Amino acid sequence: MVDLVSQYEKIKPSIDEAIQHVIQNAHFINGPAVNRFQLDLQEYLGVGHVIPCANGTDALQIAMMALGLKPGDEVITPSFTYIATTEVIALLHLVPVFVEVDPQTFCIDPKAIEAAITPKTKAIVPVHLYGQAANMNEIMKIARKNGLFVIEDSAQAIGSDYHLEDGRKVKTGTIGDIGCTSFFPSKNLGCYGDGGALCTNDAELAKKIRMIANHGQEQKYVHDVIGCNSRLDTIQAAVLHVKLRQLDNYIDARREVAAKYDEAFAGIPGVKIPFRADDSKHVFHQYTLILEDADRTALQDHLLEYEVPSMIYYPIPAHKQKMFSHFGSSELNLPTTDWLTERVISLPIHTEMLEEQQAYIIEQVQSFFNQH
Ligand SMILES: *Cc1c(COP(=O)(O)O)cnc(C)c1O
């Protein structure tokens, strides 16, 4: 699905030097590269504060802790997402309230958010799924009207631009109270292990986040609040410092692959190519088709036979996972989520896709539809 080896080969000298530098100085924890990367990312995102942490799941958890959410508080989230988004809600003894997504964008449906608000609702966690932003203009209006926090899960959409109603163009993850992202190797900005970050424009909140990520301390051995140990390794920060300079090129490369797929698949009956929303620049973490009228398993088998990988993100929606059975969420009626779960399929997309590789993948997809 991705080609991280070829990507590394192209930036090998800078990466190797950056890693060697960390090792030779034994700056493994909180070395200078961490702060350097943090400042770079702040500038890239145009945000007041970036707080690096150990992974994207931690980022979400720390965000909910920093906002002071209490056991029993309800958090509205899509069911059609990676499990991490919803898992941390339950881990903190908050109540996940699963709602529908928009069938075109795959992202949380603002109307469904409004319908799910109760006196216990405290926060909304929109997920910018596959690399395209949720409808943040509407979501922020709903949040302000109802006094709710917004935590953006931007793990799949780092670098994506969003057009606010006031005309400003901002990066996804910088719109709500806190944005969370992941540097898992296959993410659009990936490191060589685990990594993550939070961002916010609120200085007080940034201070709290930093404390929580560091055992609840501001001053060494003085612990004011319950926290955790969530750091970005210096080696990972050094890798990210190099790779951040490539992020816009990486996004362009992904968008080029997506455009070629679009052209090849637009005319296939029963197949829907990814929708491009007006307000968001799609950064194509995934290229995901909807098979409105085609046998998905047969297509996957056909592709496998020709050694073309494909993936289903995600085969079981969160509300149907056993881990949430005590919330009774499997009884929920989320037809759009169920419909998408049964019909989406993601094809290989990455920054190093060669023209002939993509032509081969396209040929195999087309040959399936010519036979069926
Ligand atoms: C990857 C991902 C996460 C979690 O990130 P990790 O770094 O793997 O913990 C959270 N949410 C979404 C939508 C993701 O894709």
mmCIF file of C-alpha atoms and ligand atoms in Angstrom:
data_model
loop_
_atom_site.group_PDB
_atom_site.id
_atom_site.type_symbol
_atom_site.label_atom_id
_atom_site.label_comp_id
_atom_site.label_asym_id
_atom_site.label_seq_id
_atom_site.Cartn_x
_atom_site.Cartn_y
_atom_site.Cartn_z
ATOM 1 C CA MET A 1 0.000 0.000 0.000
ATOM 2 C CA VAL A 2 2.960 2.328 0.635
ATOM 3 C CA ASP A 3 6.649 2.384 -0.364
ATOM 4 C CA LEU A 4 8.619 3.788 2.544
ATOM 5 C CA VAL A 5 11.914 2.260 1.381
ATOM 6 C CA SER A 6 12.021 4.189 -1.916
ATOM 7 C CA GLN A 7 10.967 7.317 -0.049
ATOM 8 C CA TYR A 8 13.872 6.901 2.377
ATOM 9 C CA GLU A 9 16.382 6.303 -0.450
ATOM 10 C CA LYS A 10 15.652 9.784 -1.835
ATOM 11 C CA ILE A 11 16.412 11.602 1.424
ATOM 12 C CA LYS A 12 18.913 9.095 2.821
ATOM 13 C CA PRO A 13 21.913 11.437 3.347
ATOM 14 C CA SER A 14 19.949 14.010 5.381
ATOM 15 C CA ILE A 15 18.109 11.368 7.377
ATOM 16 C CA ASP A 16 21.247 9.357 8.155
ATOM 17 C CA GLU A 17 23.091 12.476 9.210
ATOM 18 C CA ALA A 18 20.225 13.642 11.425
ATOM 19 C CA ILE A 19 19.978 10.257 13.176
ATOM 20 C CA GLN A 20 23.746 9.960 13.586
ATOM 21 C CA HIS A 21 23.846 13.398 15.153
ATOM 22 C CA VAL A 22 21.356 12.348 17.842
ATOM 23 C CA ILE A 23 23.242 9.132 18.582
ATOM 24 C CA GLN A 24 26.665 10.759 18.686
ATOM 25 C CA ASN A 25 25.435 13.321 21.189
ATOM 26 C CA ALA A 26 23.339 10.769 23.103
ATOM 27 C CA HIS A 27 20.436 13.240 23.044
ATOM 28 C CA PHE A 28 17.871 10.451 23.045
ATOM 29 C CA ILE A 29 15.222 12.135 25.211
ATOM 30 C CA ASN A 30 14.161 15.772 24.770
ATOM 31 C CA GLY A 31 17.182 16.557 22.586
ATOM 32 C CA PRO A 32 17.399 19.806 20.628
ATOM 33 C CA ALA A 33 15.785 18.229 17.552
ATOM 34 C CA VAL A 34 12.482 17.916 19.427
ATOM 35 C CA ASN A 35 12.209 21.647 20.019
ATOM 36 C CA ARG A 36 13.433 22.406 16.497
ATOM 37 C CA PHE A 37 10.773 20.192 14.972
ATOM 38 C CA GLN A 38 8.126 21.632 17.250
ATOM 39 C CA LEU A 39 8.929 25.173 16.079
ATOM 40 C CA ASP A 40 9.012 24.068 12.435
ATOM 41 C CA LEU A 41 5.641 22.389 12.715
ATOM 42 C CA GLN A 42 4.157 25.432 14.472
ATOM 43 C CA GLU A 43 5.261 27.569 11.561
ATOM 44 C CA TYR A 44 4.084 25.087 8.935
ATOM 45 C CA LEU A 45 0.650 24.761 10.534
ATOM 46 C CA GLY A 46 0.400 28.454 11.378
ATOM 47 C CA VAL A 47 -0.564 27.600 14.940
ATOM 48 C CA GLY A 48 0.458 29.085 18.281
ATOM 49 C CA HIS A 49 1.600 25.924 20.041
ATOM 50 C CA VAL A 50 2.665 22.420 19.041
ATOM 51 C CA ILE A 51 3.243 19.825 21.754
ATOM 52 C CA PRO A 52 4.930 16.643 20.498
ATOM 53 C CA CYS A 53 4.000 13.337 22.133
ATOM 54 C CA ALA A 54 4.514 9.594 21.751
ATOM 55 C CA ASN A 55 1.760 8.749 19.243
ATOM 56 C CA GLY A 56 -1.560 9.900 17.854
ATOM 57 C CA THR A 57 -3.626 7.877 20.298
ATOM 58 C CA ASP A 58 -1.859 9.545 23.232
ATOM 59 C CA ALA A 59 -2.470 12.932 21.608
ATOM 60 C CA LEU A 60 -6.222 12.299 21.642
ATOM 61 C CA GLN A 61 -6.144 11.050 25.229
ATOM 62 C CA ILE A 62 -4.064 14.000 26.457
ATOM 63 C CA ALA A 63 -6.398 16.409 24.639
ATOM 64 C CA MET A 64 -9.418 15.032 26.493
ATOM 65 C CA MET A 65 -7.541 15.148 29.819
ATOM 66 C CA ALA A 66 -6.397 18.737 29.224
ATOM 67 C CA LEU A 67 -9.927 19.912 28.509
ATOM 68 C CA GLY A 68 -10.954 18.582 31.920
ATOM 69 C CA LEU A 69 -13.519 16.092 30.647
ATOM 70 C CA LYS A 70 -14.980 14.087 33.531
ATOM 71 C CA PRO A 71 -16.281 10.489 33.778
ATOM 72 C CA GLY A 72 -19.783 10.326 32.354
ATOM 73 C CA ASP A 73 -19.322 13.289 30.011
ATOM 74 C CA GLU A 74 -20.530 12.541 26.513
ATOM 75 C CA VAL A 75 -18.235 12.931 23.514
ATOM 76 C CA ILE A 76 -19.702 12.904 20.019
ATOM 77 C CA THR A 77 -17.605 11.040 17.473
ATOM 78 C CA PRO A 78 -18.083 9.238 14.161
ATOM 79 C CA SER A 79 -18.325 5.457 14.259
ATOM 80 C CA PHE A 80 -16.664 5.248 10.850
ATOM 81 C CA THR A 81 -13.056 5.856 11.956
ATOM 82 C CA TYR A 82 -9.908 4.185 13.196
ATOM 83 C CA ILE A 83 -10.498 2.698 16.645
ATOM 84 C CA ALA A 84 -8.038 5.017 18.446
ATOM 85 C CA THR A 85 -10.396 7.994 18.164
ATOM 86 C CA THR A 86 -13.153 6.270 20.088
ATOM 87 C CA GLU A 87 -11.092 4.010 22.335
ATOM 88 C CA VAL A 88 -9.520 6.848 24.337
ATOM 89 C CA ILE A 89 -12.972 8.267 25.081
ATOM 90 C CA ALA A 90 -13.965 5.045 26.839
ATOM 91 C CA LEU A 91 -10.526 4.656 28.429
ATOM 92 C CA LEU A 92 -11.084 7.949 30.280
ATOM 93 C CA HIS A 93 -14.552 6.750 31.405
ATOM 94 C CA LEU A 94 -16.208 9.229 29.094
ATOM 95 C CA VAL A 95 -19.172 8.126 27.005
ATOM 96 C CA PRO A 96 -18.652 7.809 23.236
ATOM 97 C CA VAL A 97 -21.741 8.912 21.334
ATOM 98 C CA PHE A 98 -21.403 7.456 17.865
ATOM 99 C CA VAL A 99 -22.996 9.354 15.026
ATOM 100 C CA GLU A 100 -23.289 9.120 11.263
ATOM 101 C CA VAL A 101 -20.912 10.329 8.625
ATOM 102 C CA ASP A 102 -21.672 12.129 5.385
ATOM 103 C CA PRO A 103 -21.792 9.470 2.645
ATOM 104 C CA GLN A 104 -19.786 11.703 0.285
ATOM 105 C CA THR A 105 -16.944 12.949 2.490
ATOM 106 C CA PHE A 106 -16.839 9.954 4.904
ATOM 107 C CA CYS A 107 -16.595 12.550 7.719
ATOM 108 C CA ILE A 108 -18.921 13.264 10.644
ATOM 109 C CA ASP A 109 -22.311 14.664 9.620
ATOM 110 C CA PRO A 110 -23.028 18.037 11.323
ATOM 111 C CA LYS A 111 -26.784 17.356 11.363
ATOM 112 C CA ALA A 112 -26.147 14.092 13.213
ATOM 113 C CA ILE A 113 -24.028 15.971 15.760
ATOM 114 C CA GLU A 114 -26.844 18.405 16.496
ATOM 115 C CA ALA A 115 -29.321 15.585 16.928
ATOM 116 C CA ALA A 116 -27.031 13.795 19.411
ATOM 117 C CA ILE A 117 -26.419 16.716 21.787
ATOM 118 C CA THR A 118 -27.716 16.233 25.351
ATOM 119 C CA PRO A 119 -27.081 18.183 28.570
ATOM 120 C CA LYS A 120 -24.154 15.799 29.192
ATOM 121 C CA THR A 121 -22.397 16.495 25.891
ATOM 122 C CA LYS A 122 -19.031 18.163 26.390
ATOM 123 C CA ALA A 123 -17.028 17.661 23.207
ATOM 124 C CA ILE A 124 -17.066 16.774 19.521
ATOM 125 C CA VAL A 125 -14.243 14.805 17.892
ATOM 126 C CA PRO A 126 -14.403 15.213 14.116
ATOM 127 C CA VAL A 127 -12.051 12.947 12.160
ATOM 128 C CA HIS A 128 -10.613 14.216 8.876
ATOM 129 C CA LEU A 129 -10.854 10.784 7.331
ATOM 130 C CA TYR A 130 -8.641 9.650 4.439
ATOM 131 C CA GLY A 131 -7.083 13.133 4.195
ATOM 132 C CA GLN A 132 -10.073 15.417 3.708
ATOM 133 C CA ALA A 133 -11.465 17.727 6.382
ATOM 134 C CA ALA A 134 -14.837 17.312 8.021
ATOM 135 C CA ASN A 135 -17.273 20.206 7.590
ATOM 136 C CA MET A 136 -15.504 22.369 10.181
ATOM 137 C CA ASN A 137 -17.448 25.551 9.394
ATOM 138 C CA GLU A 138 -20.696 23.882 10.475
ATOM 139 C CA ILE A 139 -19.095 21.938 13.317
ATOM 140 C CA MET A 140 -17.590 25.081 14.874
ATOM 141 C CA LYS A 141 -20.960 26.850 14.681
ATOM 142 C CA ILE A 142 -22.657 23.964 16.475
ATOM 143 C CA ALA A 143 -19.876 23.830 19.073
ATOM 144 C CA ARG A 144 -20.059 27.572 19.819
ATOM 145 C CA LYS A 145 -23.844 27.556 20.006
ATOM 146 C CA ASN A 146 -23.807 24.682 22.502
ATOM 147 C CA GLY A 147 -20.632 25.476 24.440
ATOM 148 C CA LEU A 148 -18.804 22.305 23.326
ATOM 149 C CA PHE A 149 -15.096 21.635 22.882
ATOM 150 C CA VAL A 150 -13.806 20.486 19.508
ATOM 151 C CA ILE A 151 -10.861 18.073 19.265
ATOM 152 C CA GLU A 152 -9.841 17.482 15.651
ATOM 153 C CA ASP A 153 -8.440 14.059 14.795
ATOM 154 C CA SER A 154 -6.098 15.141 12.018
ATOM 155 C CA ALA A 155 -3.994 11.967 11.995
ATOM 156 C CA GLN A 156 -4.831 11.349 8.326
ATOM 157 C CA ALA A 157 -4.966 14.941 7.142
ATOM 158 C CA ILE A 158 -1.836 16.795 8.207
ATOM 159 C CA GLY A 159 -1.028 19.527 5.679
ATOM 160 C CA SER A 160 -4.557 19.789 4.316
ATOM 161 C CA ASP A 161 -5.870 23.345 3.852
ATOM 162 C CA TYR A 162 -9.340 24.328 4.977
ATOM 163 C CA HIS A 163 -11.338 27.351 3.852
ATOM 164 C CA LEU A 164 -13.092 29.059 6.721
ATOM 165 C CA GLU A 165 -16.276 31.005 6.082
ATOM 166 C CA ASP A 166 -14.523 34.264 6.949
ATOM 167 C CA GLY A 167 -12.283 33.727 3.913
ATOM 168 C CA ARG A 168 -9.179 32.600 5.779
ATOM 169 C CA LYS A 169 -7.329 29.487 4.632
ATOM 170 C CA VAL A 170 -5.988 27.459 7.578
ATOM 171 C CA LYS A 171 -4.517 24.005 8.143
ATOM 172 C CA THR A 172 -6.764 21.227 9.418
ATOM 173 C CA GLY A 173 -6.086 20.528 13.067
ATOM 174 C CA THR A 174 -5.783 24.240 13.902
ATOM 175 C CA ILE A 175 -9.497 25.072 13.804
ATOM 176 C CA GLY A 176 -10.927 23.453 16.945
ATOM 177 C CA ASP A 177 -9.708 23.828 20.540
ATOM 178 C CA ILE A 178 -7.060 21.141 20.051
ATOM 179 C CA GLY A 179 -5.796 19.290 16.980
ATOM 180 C CA CYS A 180 -4.235 15.826 17.251
ATOM 181 C CA THR A 181 -2.030 14.097 14.746
ATOM 182 C CA SER A 182 0.064 10.954 14.317
ATOM 183 C CA PHE A 183 3.478 10.380 12.788
ATOM 184 C CA PHE A 184 2.980 6.612 12.397
ATOM 185 C CA PRO A 185 5.300 5.581 9.524
ATOM 186 C CA SER A 186 2.565 5.265 6.890
ATOM 187 C CA LYS A 187 0.858 8.565 7.737
ATOM 188 C CA ASN A 188 1.366 11.510 5.352
ATOM 189 C CA LEU A 189 4.105 12.842 7.642
ATOM 190 C CA GLY A 190 5.525 9.641 9.090
ATOM 191 C CA CYS A 191 8.562 9.024 11.259
ATOM 192 C CA TYR A 192 10.532 5.781 11.671
ATOM 193 C CA GLY A 193 8.609 4.477 14.649
ATOM 194 C CA ASP A 194 5.810 5.993 16.709
ATOM 195 C CA GLY A 195 5.171 9.691 17.149
ATOM 196 C CA GLY A 196 2.382 12.219 17.532
ATOM 197 C CA ALA A 197 1.565 15.809 18.382
ATOM 198 C CA LEU A 198 -1.133 18.145 19.633
ATOM 199 C CA CYS A 199 -1.623 21.727 18.591
ATOM 200 C CA THR A 200 -3.641 24.636 19.910
ATOM 201 C CA ASN A 201 -3.817 28.413 19.735
ATOM 202 C CA ASP A 202 -4.661 28.659 23.442
ATOM 203 C CA ALA A 203 -1.527 29.320 25.536
ATOM 204 C CA GLU A 204 -3.108 28.153 28.825
ATOM 205 C CA LEU A 205 -4.290 24.937 27.226
ATOM 206 C CA ALA A 206 -0.856 24.385 25.680
ATOM 207 C CA LYS A 207 0.722 24.673 29.119
ATOM 208 C CA LYS A 208 -1.713 22.120 30.525
ATOM 209 C CA ILE A 209 -1.138 19.721 27.640
ATOM 210 C CA ARG A 210 2.617 19.962 28.100
ATOM 211 C CA MET A 211 2.255 19.234 31.815
ATOM 212 C CA ILE A 212 -0.031 16.249 31.317
ATOM 213 C CA ALA A 213 2.288 14.729 28.708
ATOM 214 C CA ASN A 214 5.106 15.057 31.256
ATOM 215 C CA HIS A 215 3.772 13.346 34.416
ATOM 216 C CA GLY A 216 1.683 16.370 35.381
ATOM 217 C CA GLN A 217 4.761 18.399 36.210
ATOM 218 C CA GLU A 218 5.952 21.815 35.133
ATOM 219 C CA GLN A 219 8.810 21.848 37.602
ATOM 220 C CA LYS A 220 10.824 18.645 38.025
ATOM 221 C CA TYR A 221 9.484 16.377 40.797
ATOM 222 C CA VAL A 222 6.532 18.697 41.490
ATOM 223 C CA HIS A 223 3.392 17.006 40.190
ATOM 224 C CA ASP A 224 0.230 19.113 40.113
ATOM 225 C CA VAL A 225 -2.125 16.970 38.059
ATOM 226 C CA ILE A 226 -2.388 13.343 36.977
ATOM 227 C CA GLY A 227 -0.508 12.998 33.739
ATOM 228 C CA CYS A 228 1.277 10.400 31.685
ATOM 229 C CA ASN A 229 4.627 9.849 30.034
ATOM 230 C CA SER A 230 4.244 10.700 26.380
ATOM 231 C CA ARG A 231 7.301 12.001 24.543
ATOM 232 C CA LEU A 232 8.474 12.154 20.964
ATOM 233 C CA ASP A 233 11.901 10.464 20.789
ATOM 234 C CA THR A 234 14.693 12.772 19.633
ATOM 235 C CA ILE A 235 15.568 10.379 16.804
ATOM 236 C CA GLN A 236 11.980 10.558 15.544
ATOM 237 C CA ALA A 237 11.972 14.353 15.851
ATOM 238 C CA ALA A 238 15.199 14.486 13.831
ATOM 239 C CA VAL A 239 13.610 12.338 11.104
ATOM 240 C CA LEU A 240 10.474 14.496 11.127
ATOM 241 C CA HIS A 241 12.512 17.685 10.942
ATOM 242 C CA VAL A 242 13.933 16.430 7.627
ATOM 243 C CA LYS A 243 10.644 15.024 6.336
ATOM 244 C CA LEU A 244 8.514 18.073 7.158
ATOM 245 C CA ARG A 245 10.436 19.951 4.448
ATOM 246 C CA GLN A 246 9.123 17.344 1.980
ATOM 247 C CA LEU A 247 5.513 17.283 3.180
ATOM 248 C CA ASP A 248 4.104 19.614 0.521
ATOM 249 C CA ASN A 249 5.903 17.638 -2.212
ATOM 250 C CA TYR A 250 4.555 14.420 -0.717
ATOM 251 C CA ILE A 251 1.024 15.854 -0.751
ATOM 252 C CA ASP A 252 1.418 16.905 -4.396
ATOM 253 C CA ALA A 253 2.650 13.408 -5.305
ATOM 254 C CA ARG A 254 -0.358 11.793 -3.602
ATOM 255 C CA ARG A 255 -2.764 14.188 -5.290
ATOM 256 C CA GLU A 256 -1.244 13.363 -8.693
ATOM 257 C CA VAL A 257 -1.753 9.646 -8.110
ATOM 258 C CA ALA A 258 -5.343 10.336 -7.012
ATOM 259 C CA ALA A 259 -6.049 12.436 -10.112
ATOM 260 C CA LYS A 260 -4.869 9.607 -12.380
ATOM 261 C CA TYR A 261 -7.000 7.074 -10.519
ATOM 262 C CA ASP A 262 -9.990 9.425 -10.792
ATOM 263 C CA GLU A 263 -9.542 9.709 -14.537
ATOM 264 C CA ALA A 264 -9.268 5.946 -14.942
ATOM 265 C CA PHE A 265 -12.214 4.981 -12.722
ATOM 266 C CA ALA A 266 -14.694 7.844 -13.203
ATOM 267 C CA GLY A 267 -16.550 6.078 -15.991
ATOM 268 C CA ILE A 268 -16.987 2.659 -14.358
ATOM 269 C CA PRO A 269 -20.683 2.098 -13.621
ATOM 270 C CA GLY A 270 -21.423 1.386 -9.957
ATOM 271 C CA VAL A 271 -18.075 2.810 -8.791
ATOM 272 C CA LYS A 272 -17.810 6.172 -7.049
ATOM 273 C CA ILE A 273 -14.489 7.997 -7.063
ATOM 274 C CA PRO A 274 -13.558 10.092 -3.996
ATOM 275 C CA PHE A 275 -15.651 13.236 -3.561
ATOM 276 C CA ARG A 276 -13.688 16.501 -3.453
ATOM 277 C CA ALA A 277 -15.247 18.964 -1.030
ATOM 278 C CA ASP A 278 -15.061 22.694 -1.920
ATOM 279 C CA ASP A 279 -13.882 23.750 1.531
ATOM 280 C CA SER A 280 -10.989 21.289 1.944
ATOM 281 C CA LYS A 281 -7.853 20.306 0.064
ATOM 282 C CA HIS A 282 -7.752 16.506 -0.030
ATOM 283 C CA VAL A 283 -4.282 15.199 0.875
ATOM 284 C CA PHE A 284 -5.168 11.589 0.038
ATOM 285 C CA HIS A 285 -3.868 9.632 2.956
ATOM 286 C CA GLN A 286 -6.058 6.987 1.355
ATOM 287 C CA TYR A 287 -7.570 6.670 -2.095
ATOM 288 C CA THR A 288 -10.926 5.090 -1.395
ATOM 289 C CA LEU A 289 -13.563 4.007 -3.893
ATOM 290 C CA ILE A 290 -17.174 3.226 -3.061
ATOM 291 C CA LEU A 291 -18.396 0.103 -4.835
ATOM 292 C CA GLU A 292 -22.079 0.985 -5.052
ATOM 293 C CA ASP A 293 -22.787 -1.988 -7.196
ATOM 294 C CA ALA A 294 -19.906 -4.462 -7.403
ATOM 295 C CA ASP A 295 -18.668 -7.491 -5.487
ATOM 296 C CA ARG A 296 -15.923 -6.161 -3.236
ATOM 297 C CA THR A 297 -14.556 -9.534 -2.204
ATOM 298 C CA ALA A 298 -14.345 -10.628 -5.840
ATOM 299 C CA LEU A 299 -12.461 -7.426 -6.709
ATOM 300 C CA GLN A 300 -10.048 -7.932 -3.810
ATOM 301 C CA ASP A 301 -9.474 -11.559 -4.840
ATOM 302 C CA HIS A 302 -8.880 -10.513 -8.436
ATOM 303 C CA LEU A 303 -6.378 -7.837 -7.378
ATOM 304 C CA LEU A 304 -4.615 -10.234 -5.040
ATOM 305 C CA GLU A 305 -4.235 -12.724 -7.866
ATOM 306 C CA TYR A 306 -2.317 -10.019 -9.758
ATOM 307 C CA GLU A 307 -0.379 -8.999 -6.649
ATOM 308 C CA VAL A 308 -2.119 -5.662 -6.214
ATOM 309 C CA PRO A 309 -2.752 -4.915 -2.537
ATOM 310 C CA SER A 310 -6.011 -3.327 -1.417
ATOM 311 C CA MET A 311 -7.421 -2.604 2.027
ATOM 312 C CA ILE A 312 -10.752 -2.044 3.737
ATOM 313 C CA TYR A 313 -10.636 0.944 6.087
ATOM 314 C CA TYR A 314 -12.536 0.016 8.241
ATOM 315 C CA PRO A 315 -14.269 -3.375 8.050
ATOM 316 C CA ILE A 316 -16.126 -3.042 11.383
ATOM 317 C CA PRO A 317 -17.376 0.378 12.516
ATOM 318 C CA ALA A 318 -16.605 1.398 16.105
ATOM 319 C CA HIS A 319 -20.191 1.127 17.349
ATOM 320 C CA LYS A 320 -20.226 -2.575 16.451
ATOM 321 C CA GLN A 321 -16.961 -3.409 18.227
ATOM 322 C CA LYS A 322 -17.224 -5.721 21.212
ATOM 323 C CA MET A 323 -15.128 -3.340 23.338
ATOM 324 C CA PHE A 324 -18.060 -0.911 23.386
ATOM 325 C CA SER A 325 -20.780 -3.501 24.004
ATOM 326 C CA HIS A 326 -21.392 -2.169 27.541
ATOM 327 C CA PHE A 327 -22.555 1.111 25.990
ATOM 328 C CA GLY A 328 -25.193 -0.799 24.018
ATOM 329 C CA SER A 329 -23.912 0.919 20.904
ATOM 330 C CA SER A 330 -24.354 -2.123 18.654
ATOM 331 C CA GLU A 331 -28.104 -1.418 18.839
ATOM 332 C CA LEU A 332 -27.564 1.968 17.198
ATOM 333 C CA ASN A 333 -28.982 2.487 13.768
ATOM 334 C CA LEU A 334 -26.220 3.992 11.623
ATOM 335 C CA PRO A 335 -27.200 2.924 8.093
ATOM 336 C CA THR A 336 -24.756 5.193 6.235
ATOM 337 C CA THR A 337 -21.864 3.927 8.334
ATOM 338 C CA ASP A 338 -22.913 0.305 7.763
ATOM 339 C CA TRP A 339 -23.407 0.947 4.047
ATOM 340 C CA LEU A 340 -19.939 2.470 3.676
ATOM 341 C CA THR A 341 -18.300 -0.245 5.755
ATOM 342 C CA GLU A 342 -19.577 -2.795 3.269
ATOM 343 C CA ARG A 343 -18.621 -0.846 0.147
ATOM 344 C CA VAL A 344 -15.340 1.023 0.564
ATOM 345 C CA ILE A 345 -12.046 -0.205 -0.820
ATOM 346 C CA SER A 346 -8.699 1.596 -0.711
ATOM 347 C CA LEU A 347 -6.012 1.216 -3.362
ATOM 348 C CA PRO A 348 -2.249 1.724 -3.007
ATOM 349 C CA ILE A 349 -1.323 5.397 -2.850
ATOM 350 C CA HIS A 350 1.993 6.873 -1.789
ATOM 351 C CA THR A 351 4.665 9.382 -2.645
ATOM 352 C CA GLU A 352 6.858 7.101 -4.749
ATOM 353 C CA MET A 353 4.334 5.536 -7.111
ATOM 354 C CA LEU A 354 5.888 5.050 -10.534
ATOM 355 C CA GLU A 355 3.799 5.663 -13.631
ATOM 356 C CA GLU A 356 4.137 2.045 -14.758
ATOM 357 C CA GLN A 357 3.184 0.755 -11.296
ATOM 358 C CA GLN A 358 0.037 2.825 -11.289
ATOM 359 C CA ALA A 359 -0.778 1.882 -14.878
ATOM 360 C CA TYR A 360 -0.563 -1.780 -13.833
ATOM 361 C CA ILE A 361 -2.898 -1.261 -10.842
ATOM 362 C CA ILE A 362 -5.374 0.627 -13.029
ATOM 363 C CA GLU A 363 -5.229 -2.099 -15.664
ATOM 364 C CA GLN A 364 -6.039 -4.787 -13.097
ATOM 365 C CA VAL A 365 -8.968 -2.833 -11.650
ATOM 366 C CA GLN A 366 -10.330 -2.154 -15.133
ATOM 367 C CA SER A 367 -9.901 -5.765 -16.225
ATOM 368 C CA PHE A 368 -12.040 -6.849 -13.255
ATOM 369 C CA PHE A 369 -14.857 -4.539 -14.281
ATOM 370 C CA ASN A 370 -14.582 -5.572 -17.925
ATOM 371 C CA GLN A 371 -15.140 -9.181 -16.841
ATOM 372 C CA HIS A 372 -18.032 -8.412 -14.446
HETATM 373 C C1 LIG B 1 -3.396 6.632 12.934
HETATM 374 C C2 LIG B 1 -4.593 7.220 13.539
HETATM 375 C C3 LIG B 1 -4.696 7.471 14.917
HETATM 376 C C4 LIG B 1 -3.696 6.984 15.929
HETATM 377 O O1 LIG B 1 -2.395 7.280 15.709
HETATM 378 P P1 LIG B 1 -1.225 6.341 16.368
HETATM 379 O O2 LIG B 1 -0.030 7.188 16.171
HETATM 380 O O3 LIG B 1 -1.200 5.078 15.605
HETATM 381 O O4 LIG B 1 -1.560 6.153 17.800
HETATM 382 C C5 LIG B 1 -5.824 8.112 15.385
HETATM 383 N N1 LIG B 1 -6.820 8.460 14.559
HETATM 384 C C6 LIG B 1 -6.783 8.225 13.234
HETATM 385 C C7 LIG B 1 -7.919 8.648 12.382
HETATM 386 C C8 LIG B 1 -5.676 7.574 12.684
HETATM 387 O O5 LIG B 1 -5.663 7.322 11.369
#
